[in-house]
Short mmCIF file of N, CA and C in Angstrom, two decimals:
data_model
loop_
_atom_site.label_atom_id
_atom_site.label_comp_id
_atom_site.label_asym_id
_atom_site.label_seq_id
_atom_site.Cartn_x
_atom_site.Cartn_y
_atom_site.Cartn_z
N LEU A 1 87.93 92.59 125.94
CA LEU A 1 87.54 92.70 125.50
C LEU A 1 86.62 91.28 124.94
N ILE A 2 87.85 90.80 124.22
CA ILE A 2 86.88 89.76 124.31
C ILE A 2 87.97 87.87 124.74
N GLY A 3 88.53 88.66 125.49
CA GLY A 3 88.58 87.24 126.77
C GLY A 3 87.81 87.98 128.43
N ALA A 4 86.90 89.00 127.88
CA ALA A 4 85.89 89.02 129.36
C ALA A 4 84.54 88.76 128.57
N VAL A 5 84.04 88.69 127.51
CA VAL A 5 82.55 88.34 126.66
C VAL A 5 82.93 86.45 126.12
N GLY A 6 84.41 86.85 125.46
CA GLY A 6 84.33 86.09 124.39
C GLY A 6 83.17 86.49 122.32
N LEU A 7 84.72 86.17 121.61
CA LEU A 7 84.95 86.41 120.12
C LEU A 7 83.64 86.84 119.32
N SER A 8 82.52 85.80 119.20
CA SER A 8 80.86 86.57 118.92
C SER A 8 80.54 87.84 119.03
N PRO A 9 80.12 87.76 120.47
CA PRO A 9 79.98 89.21 121.04
C PRO A 9 80.74 90.46 120.89
N THR A 10 82.22 90.23 120.59
CA THR A 10 82.72 91.66 120.54
C THR A 10 82.58 92.23 119.01
N LEU A 11 82.27 90.47 118.62
CA LEU A 11 82.92 91.11 116.89
C LEU A 11 81.23 91.63 116.24
N PHE A 12 79.99 90.43 117.10
CA PHE A 12 79.22 91.76 116.80
C PHE A 12 78.42 92.95 117.42
N ALA A 13 79.16 93.71 118.47
CA ALA A 13 79.58 94.71 119.13
C ALA A 13 80.26 95.22 118.37
N VAL A 14 81.69 95.44 118.25
CA VAL A 14 82.11 96.45 116.61
C VAL A 14 81.08 96.34 115.39
N GLY A 15 81.25 94.78 115.40
CA GLY A 15 80.46 94.91 113.89
C GLY A 15 78.87 96.09 113.64
N GLY A 16 77.91 95.49 114.92
CA GLY A 16 77.30 97.64 115.42
C GLY A 16 77.31 98.81 115.33
N LEU A 17 78.94 98.53 116.19
CA LEU A 17 79.41 100.43 116.17
C LEU A 17 79.46 101.04 115.16
N PHE A 18 80.30 100.45 113.91
CA PHE A 18 80.69 99.86 112.48
C PHE A 18 79.02 101.17 111.69
N PHE A 19 77.96 99.49 111.87
CA PHE A 19 76.73 100.24 111.33
C PHE A 19 76.46 101.39 111.93
N ALA A 20 76.19 101.65 113.17
CA ALA A 20 75.48 102.37 113.50
C ALA A 20 76.58 104.24 113.19
N ASN A 21 77.86 104.10 113.34
CA ASN A 21 78.68 104.84 112.50
C ASN A 21 77.93 105.40 111.22
N ALA A 22 78.45 104.76 110.87
CA ALA A 22 77.67 104.65 108.78
C ALA A 22 76.71 105.81 109.35
N ALA A 23 75.42 105.13 110.25
CA ALA A 23 73.99 105.36 109.69
C ALA A 23 74.11 106.93 110.23
N VAL A 24 74.57 107.28 111.15
CA VAL A 24 74.59 108.73 112.24
C VAL A 24 75.62 109.42 111.14
N THR A 25 76.48 109.11 110.40
CA THR A 25 77.08 110.27 108.64
C THR A 25 76.11 110.38 107.95
N ARG A 26 75.92 108.85 107.85
CA ARG A 26 74.55 109.45 106.50
C ARG A 26 73.87 109.92 107.08
N LEU A 27 73.44 110.06 107.80
CA LEU A 27 71.94 111.05 108.40
C LEU A 27 72.25 112.65 109.20
N LEU A 28 74.21 112.65 109.13
CA LEU A 28 74.00 114.23 110.01
C LEU A 28 75.28 114.63 109.09
N THR A 29 76.63 113.84 108.09
CA THR A 29 77.59 114.61 107.76
C THR A 29 76.55 115.18 105.98
N ALA A 30 76.46 116.40 105.65
CA ALA A 30 76.11 116.90 104.52
C ALA A 30 76.92 116.62 103.73
N GLU A 31 77.81 115.66 103.16
CA GLU A 31 78.66 115.43 102.36
C GLU A 31 77.70 113.65 101.74
N THR A 32 77.68 113.03 102.94
CA THR A 32 76.67 111.95 102.27
C THR A 32 75.31 111.75 102.65
N ARG A 33 74.37 113.16 102.70
CA ARG A 33 73.35 113.72 102.64
C ARG A 33 72.11 112.73 101.29
N PRO A 34 71.68 112.73 100.79
CA PRO A 34 70.20 113.18 99.35
C PRO A 34 70.71 114.26 99.45
N HIS A 35 71.00 115.04 98.31
CA HIS A 35 70.67 116.04 97.83
C HIS A 35 70.43 116.19 95.99
N THR A 36 69.96 117.30 96.34
CA THR A 36 68.83 117.20 94.13
C THR A 36 70.27 118.03 93.42
N VAL A 37 69.85 117.78 92.42
CA VAL A 37 70.49 118.33 91.48
C VAL A 37 69.21 119.64 91.19
N GLY A 38 69.48 121.45 91.07
CA GLY A 38 68.57 121.80 90.31
C GLY A 38 67.31 121.36 90.86
N GLY A 39 66.86 120.25 92.02
CA GLY A 39 65.72 120.21 92.34
C GLY A 39 64.75 119.24 91.29
N ALA A 40 65.30 118.33 90.00
CA ALA A 40 64.88 117.43 89.30
C ALA A 40 65.68 115.68 90.08
N GLY A 41 65.77 115.81 91.67
CA GLY A 41 66.08 113.98 91.84
C GLY A 41 67.65 114.05 92.08
N ALA A 42 68.17 113.73 92.78
CA ALA A 42 69.52 112.21 93.36
C ALA A 42 70.19 112.81 92.38
N ALA A 43 72.17 113.22 92.38
CA ALA A 43 72.05 113.83 91.52
C ALA A 43 72.95 111.68 91.07
N SER A 44 73.30 111.43 90.45
CA SER A 44 73.41 110.52 89.85
C SER A 44 74.64 110.16 90.62
N THR A 45 75.72 108.76 90.75
CA THR A 45 76.90 108.38 91.11
C THR A 45 77.63 108.39 90.08
N LEU A 46 77.38 108.67 89.47
CA LEU A 46 78.15 108.62 88.34
C LEU A 46 78.64 110.29 87.75
N GLY A 47 78.06 111.04 87.65
CA GLY A 47 78.25 112.02 87.26
C GLY A 47 79.01 112.90 89.14
N ALA A 48 78.47 112.05 90.50
CA ALA A 48 79.43 112.25 90.78
C ALA A 48 80.91 112.37 90.52
N VAL A 49 81.08 110.71 90.51
CA VAL A 49 82.70 110.71 90.08
C VAL A 49 83.34 111.36 89.28
N ARG A 50 82.48 111.35 88.17
CA ARG A 50 83.70 112.05 86.64
C ARG A 50 83.18 114.23 87.32
N GLN A 51 83.08 114.63 88.51
CA GLN A 51 82.60 115.96 89.15
C GLN A 51 84.64 115.77 90.26
N THR A 52 84.07 114.42 91.08
CA THR A 52 85.18 114.11 91.47
C THR A 52 86.32 114.36 90.26
N LEU A 53 86.73 113.38 90.20
CA LEU A 53 88.25 113.38 88.66
C LEU A 53 88.00 114.64 88.36
N SER A 54 87.63 115.34 87.64
CA SER A 54 87.46 116.69 87.26
C SER A 54 88.23 117.64 87.60
N GLN A 55 87.94 117.24 88.48
CA GLN A 55 88.76 118.19 89.99
C GLN A 55 90.01 118.04 90.59
N TRP A 56 89.83 116.69 90.65
CA TRP A 56 91.57 115.53 90.95
C TRP A 56 92.78 116.01 89.62
N GLY A 57 92.05 116.55 88.53
CA GLY A 57 92.77 116.47 86.93
C GLY A 57 93.74 117.85 86.80
N PRO A 58 93.69 118.32 87.14
CA PRO A 58 95.17 119.44 88.07
C PRO A 58 95.47 119.78 88.75
N LEU A 59 95.18 118.42 89.63
CA LEU A 59 96.06 118.33 91.27
C LEU A 59 96.47 118.04 91.02
N TRP A 60 96.52 116.28 89.82
CA TRP A 60 97.76 115.40 89.20
C TRP A 60 98.75 116.10 88.10
N GLN A 61 98.46 117.09 87.93
CA GLN A 61 99.59 117.51 87.68
C GLN A 61 100.95 118.53 88.21
N LEU A 62 100.66 118.65 89.68
CA LEU A 62 101.85 118.61 91.37
C LEU A 62 102.79 117.35 91.24
N GLY A 63 103.95 117.43 90.89
CA GLY A 63 104.85 117.08 90.92
C GLY A 63 104.64 116.04 92.05
N ASP A 64 104.68 117.62 93.13
CA ASP A 64 105.33 117.16 94.60
C ASP A 64 103.82 116.40 95.37
N LEU A 65 102.66 116.83 94.92
CA LEU A 65 101.18 116.29 95.35
C LEU A 65 100.73 114.86 94.69
N ARG A 66 101.71 114.82 93.14
CA ARG A 66 102.23 112.99 92.96
C ARG A 66 102.25 112.07 93.75
N ALA A 67 104.18 112.90 94.56
CA ALA A 67 104.91 112.16 95.64
C ALA A 67 104.77 111.81 96.34
N ALA A 68 104.27 112.75 97.17
CA ALA A 68 103.77 112.75 98.58
C ALA A 68 102.48 111.70 98.30
N LEU A 69 101.51 111.16 97.57
CA LEU A 69 100.63 110.39 97.77
C LEU A 69 100.86 109.10 97.49
N ALA A 70 101.35 109.31 96.49
CA ALA A 70 102.60 107.16 96.39
C ALA A 70 103.59 107.04 97.91
N VAL A 71 104.41 108.28 98.63
CA VAL A 71 104.45 107.84 99.96
C VAL A 71 103.21 107.37 100.64
N ASN A 72 102.75 108.18 100.89
CA ASN A 72 101.37 107.81 100.53
C ASN A 72 100.50 106.30 101.23
N GLY A 73 100.25 106.04 99.50
CA GLY A 73 100.16 104.81 99.89
C GLY A 73 100.08 103.76 100.37
N ALA A 74 102.32 104.06 99.26
CA ALA A 74 103.04 102.92 100.47
C ALA A 74 102.66 103.49 101.23
N TYR A 75 102.62 103.79 101.50
CA TYR A 75 103.01 103.61 103.81
C TYR A 75 101.97 102.48 103.72
N TRP A 76 100.33 103.15 103.91
CA TRP A 76 99.54 102.29 104.17
C TRP A 76 99.31 101.08 103.63
N VAL A 77 99.90 100.65 102.62
CA VAL A 77 100.47 99.10 101.86
C VAL A 77 100.32 98.41 102.90
N ALA A 78 102.85 98.91 102.79
CA ALA A 78 102.66 97.98 104.26
C ALA A 78 101.81 98.16 105.61
N CYS A 79 101.78 99.35 106.58
CA CYS A 79 100.72 99.56 107.03
C CYS A 79 99.59 98.48 107.60
N ALA A 80 98.71 98.25 106.13
CA ALA A 80 98.05 96.84 105.91
C ALA A 80 98.37 95.77 106.12
N GLY A 81 99.62 95.58 105.06
CA GLY A 81 100.17 93.90 105.08
C GLY A 81 100.46 93.31 106.30
N ALA A 82 101.40 94.40 106.19
CA ALA A 82 103.07 94.09 107.67
C ALA A 82 102.34 94.17 109.37
N ASN A 83 101.75 95.22 109.06
CA ASN A 83 100.90 96.18 110.76
C ASN A 83 99.44 95.46 110.72
N MET A 84 98.60 95.07 110.30
CA MET A 84 97.71 95.26 110.81
C MET A 84 96.86 93.18 110.26
N THR A 85 97.78 92.57 109.43
CA THR A 85 97.78 91.66 109.51
C THR A 85 98.91 90.52 110.24
N LEU A 86 100.96 90.17 109.77
CA LEU A 86 101.52 89.54 109.75
C LEU A 86 101.72 89.66 111.36
N VAL A 87 101.61 91.07 112.02
CA VAL A 87 102.31 90.85 113.04
C VAL A 87 100.98 90.31 113.91
N PRO A 88 99.34 90.58 113.94
CA PRO A 88 98.78 89.70 114.24
C PRO A 88 99.29 88.52 114.81
N LEU A 89 99.34 88.08 113.88
CA LEU A 89 99.81 86.30 113.59
C LEU A 89 100.78 86.27 113.52
N MET A 90 102.42 86.67 114.11
CA MET A 90 103.20 86.34 114.30
C MET A 90 103.51 86.42 115.73
N LEU A 91 102.03 87.89 116.75
CA LEU A 91 102.32 88.37 117.82
C LEU A 91 101.97 86.78 118.86
N ALA A 92 100.73 86.10 118.09
CA ALA A 92 100.19 84.71 118.47
C ALA A 92 100.60 83.68 118.61
N GLY A 93 101.33 83.20 117.53
CA GLY A 93 102.25 81.60 116.67
C GLY A 93 103.82 82.02 116.79
N GLN A 94 104.63 82.74 116.89
CA GLN A 94 105.74 82.72 116.82
C GLN A 94 106.03 83.41 118.47
N PHE A 95 105.37 83.95 119.07
CA PHE A 95 104.88 84.52 120.76
C PHE A 95 104.09 84.03 122.07
N GLY A 96 103.20 82.67 120.84
CA GLY A 96 102.71 83.13 122.36
C GLY A 96 101.83 83.73 122.69
N LEU A 97 100.90 84.93 121.81
CA LEU A 97 100.50 86.40 122.81
C LEU A 97 98.56 84.99 123.09
N SER A 98 97.90 86.32 124.14
CA SER A 98 96.19 85.65 123.58
C SER A 98 95.88 86.46 122.59
N PRO A 99 94.46 86.73 122.95
CA PRO A 99 94.02 87.98 122.30
C PRO A 99 94.27 89.72 122.97
N ALA A 100 93.54 89.28 123.86
CA ALA A 100 93.84 90.18 125.01
C ALA A 100 95.63 90.69 124.57
N GLU A 101 96.51 89.54 124.69
CA GLU A 101 98.12 90.25 125.01
C GLU A 101 97.85 90.45 123.22
N ILE A 102 97.89 90.51 122.61
CA ILE A 102 97.83 91.49 121.00
C ILE A 102 97.14 92.29 121.70
N GLY A 103 96.44 92.37 121.69
CA GLY A 103 95.03 94.37 122.00
C GLY A 103 95.76 94.70 123.16
N THR A 104 96.24 94.57 123.57
CA THR A 104 97.23 95.51 124.28
C THR A 104 97.82 95.68 123.77
N THR A 105 98.36 94.90 122.96
CA THR A 105 99.66 95.35 121.99
C THR A 105 99.90 96.54 120.96
N PHE A 106 98.85 96.02 120.43
CA PHE A 106 98.30 97.45 120.52
C PHE A 106 98.03 98.84 120.15
N ALA A 107 96.80 98.97 122.15
CA ALA A 107 96.52 100.21 122.09
C ALA A 107 97.67 100.57 122.44
N LEU A 108 98.50 99.54 123.10
CA LEU A 108 100.07 100.43 122.68
C LEU A 108 100.86 101.47 122.18
N GLN A 109 100.51 100.84 121.22
CA GLN A 109 100.88 101.08 119.47
C GLN A 109 100.73 102.21 119.07
N ALA A 110 99.38 102.29 119.64
CA ALA A 110 98.40 103.36 118.81
C ALA A 110 98.71 104.57 120.17
N ALA A 111 98.91 104.38 121.43
CA ALA A 111 99.19 105.59 121.72
C ALA A 111 100.51 105.91 122.74
N VAL A 112 101.43 105.17 121.21
CA VAL A 112 103.17 105.99 122.46
C VAL A 112 102.70 106.54 120.15
N SER A 113 101.91 106.42 119.19
CA SER A 113 101.87 107.13 118.29
C SER A 113 101.64 108.17 118.21
N VAL A 114 99.78 108.85 119.27
CA VAL A 114 99.94 110.03 119.50
C VAL A 114 100.05 110.68 121.01
N ALA A 115 101.39 109.91 121.60
CA ALA A 115 101.85 110.26 122.42
C ALA A 115 103.49 111.29 121.23
N CYS A 116 104.30 110.74 120.49
CA CYS A 116 105.16 110.98 119.68
C CYS A 116 104.10 111.96 118.64
N ALA A 117 103.47 112.17 118.45
CA ALA A 117 102.67 113.18 116.87
C ALA A 117 103.13 114.50 117.60
N GLY A 118 102.67 115.61 117.91
CA GLY A 118 103.53 116.05 118.95
C GLY A 118 105.37 116.35 118.70
N PRO A 119 105.81 115.80 119.65
CA PRO A 119 107.01 116.23 119.06
C PRO A 119 107.60 115.64 117.85
N ALA A 120 107.11 114.71 117.38
CA ALA A 120 107.04 114.60 115.29
C ALA A 120 107.16 116.13 115.13
N ALA A 121 105.78 116.46 114.88
CA ALA A 121 105.49 117.31 114.42
C ALA A 121 106.41 118.86 115.25
N TRP A 122 107.42 119.09 116.28
CA TRP A 122 107.98 119.76 116.50
C TRP A 122 109.06 120.30 115.33
N LEU A 123 109.34 118.68 115.40
CA LEU A 123 110.77 118.75 114.81
C LEU A 123 109.98 118.61 112.86
N ALA A 124 109.44 118.31 112.29
CA ALA A 124 108.70 118.77 111.42
C ALA A 124 109.09 120.57 110.83
N ASP A 125 107.91 120.86 112.37
CA ASP A 125 108.03 122.82 111.64
C ASP A 125 109.65 123.16 111.50
N ARG A 126 110.55 122.32 113.01
CA ARG A 126 112.16 122.70 113.02
C ARG A 126 112.73 122.78 112.34
N PHE A 127 113.06 121.19 111.24
CA PHE A 127 113.94 120.92 110.61
C PHE A 127 113.57 121.25 108.94
N GLY A 128 112.45 120.67 109.13
CA GLY A 128 111.23 120.64 108.00
C GLY A 128 111.27 119.16 107.30
N PRO A 129 109.80 118.70 107.49
CA PRO A 129 109.74 118.06 107.16
C PRO A 129 110.28 116.95 105.82
N HIS A 130 110.89 117.12 104.64
CA HIS A 130 111.72 117.18 103.57
C HIS A 130 112.93 115.73 105.16
N ARG A 131 112.96 116.13 106.12
CA ARG A 131 114.73 115.69 106.47
C ARG A 131 113.73 114.87 107.25
N LEU A 132 112.89 114.79 107.67
CA LEU A 132 112.57 113.08 108.23
C LEU A 132 112.07 112.56 107.70
N LEU A 133 111.27 112.34 106.47
CA LEU A 133 110.50 111.58 105.84
C LEU A 133 111.37 110.58 105.82
N ALA A 134 112.51 110.85 105.07
CA ALA A 134 113.03 109.86 105.07
C ALA A 134 113.81 108.53 105.87
N PRO A 135 114.45 109.53 106.86
CA PRO A 135 114.66 108.74 107.55
C PRO A 135 113.50 107.88 108.44
N GLY A 136 112.80 108.23 108.59
CA GLY A 136 111.73 108.09 109.30
C GLY A 136 111.30 107.04 108.76
N LEU A 137 111.56 106.24 107.86
CA LEU A 137 110.75 105.92 106.16
C LEU A 137 110.97 104.46 106.45
N VAL A 138 112.90 105.11 106.84
CA VAL A 138 113.95 103.66 106.69
C VAL A 138 114.09 102.75 108.24
N CYS A 139 114.23 103.73 109.30
CA CYS A 139 113.29 103.03 110.55
C CYS A 139 112.59 102.08 110.37
N MET A 140 111.27 102.62 109.92
CA MET A 140 110.31 101.98 109.87
C MET A 140 110.50 100.36 109.20
N ALA A 141 111.45 100.62 108.40
CA ALA A 141 111.20 100.10 106.86
C ALA A 141 112.52 99.00 107.96
N VAL A 142 113.41 99.13 108.04
CA VAL A 142 114.13 98.33 108.88
C VAL A 142 113.92 98.01 110.29
N SER A 143 113.12 98.01 110.98
CA SER A 143 112.29 97.47 112.57
C SER A 143 111.16 96.77 111.89
N ALA A 144 110.90 96.83 110.54
CA ALA A 144 110.11 95.41 110.00
C ALA A 144 109.97 94.70 109.51
N ALA A 145 111.93 94.86 109.25
CA ALA A 145 112.62 93.89 108.44
C ALA A 145 113.19 92.32 108.96
N VAL A 146 113.60 93.62 110.47
CA VAL A 146 113.37 92.85 111.35
C VAL A 146 113.31 91.63 112.93
N LEU A 147 112.09 92.61 112.74
CA LEU A 147 110.92 91.47 113.38
C LEU A 147 111.04 90.17 113.06
N PRO A 148 110.05 90.03 111.93
CA PRO A 148 111.01 88.13 112.05
C PRO A 148 111.70 87.77 112.84
N MET A 149 112.48 88.84 112.58
CA MET A 149 113.85 87.65 113.38
C MET A 149 114.10 87.74 115.06
N ALA A 150 113.38 88.28 116.35
CA ALA A 150 113.03 88.87 117.57
C ALA A 150 113.05 87.30 118.10
N PRO A 151 113.98 86.79 118.98
CA PRO A 151 114.12 85.68 119.23
C PRO A 151 113.16 86.17 120.83
N ASP A 152 112.36 86.85 121.17
CA ASP A 152 111.24 86.77 121.58
C ASP A 152 110.25 87.92 121.82
N MET A 153 109.08 87.85 123.27
CA MET A 153 108.23 89.60 122.93
C MET A 153 109.22 91.18 123.48
N TYR A 154 109.68 91.04 123.59
CA TYR A 154 110.18 91.73 124.44
C TYR A 154 111.35 92.39 123.73
N TRP A 155 112.49 91.31 123.00
CA TRP A 155 112.84 91.58 121.32
C TRP A 155 112.54 92.89 120.71
N ALA A 156 111.70 92.38 120.73
CA ALA A 156 110.73 92.64 119.89
C ALA A 156 110.28 93.98 119.48
#
């Protein structure tokens, strides 16, 4: 899209879509609609935070949940730091890809992720997620570590 219409119109369109999504979510999703407590006005944000924390209190006692949240948090920090920040910079700088080519690379990455989700779920059901999680994370870590050593785009 950037190659066809330019950067500013593309960012304006994406920003408009985010705004439209926020407006529709605010109007149509029950959790985000304004509500009243006992008919006496809107609930306070502080009250909502307290209620949420009180619900999470017992959940934090579960060791498996804490471990799953830690792994999930580490995954998203790594994903945001490497995949969404460093990889586009590397693709543009080291490999000289255009914005359209970088977009295509990320679209292909998403397509592979969607295509592999079913087989990965089948493997997790067949062998158990505990047997797949650590090897999968090791593969991701190794691939992120060796990516900067790639001599060209096709090796990467």
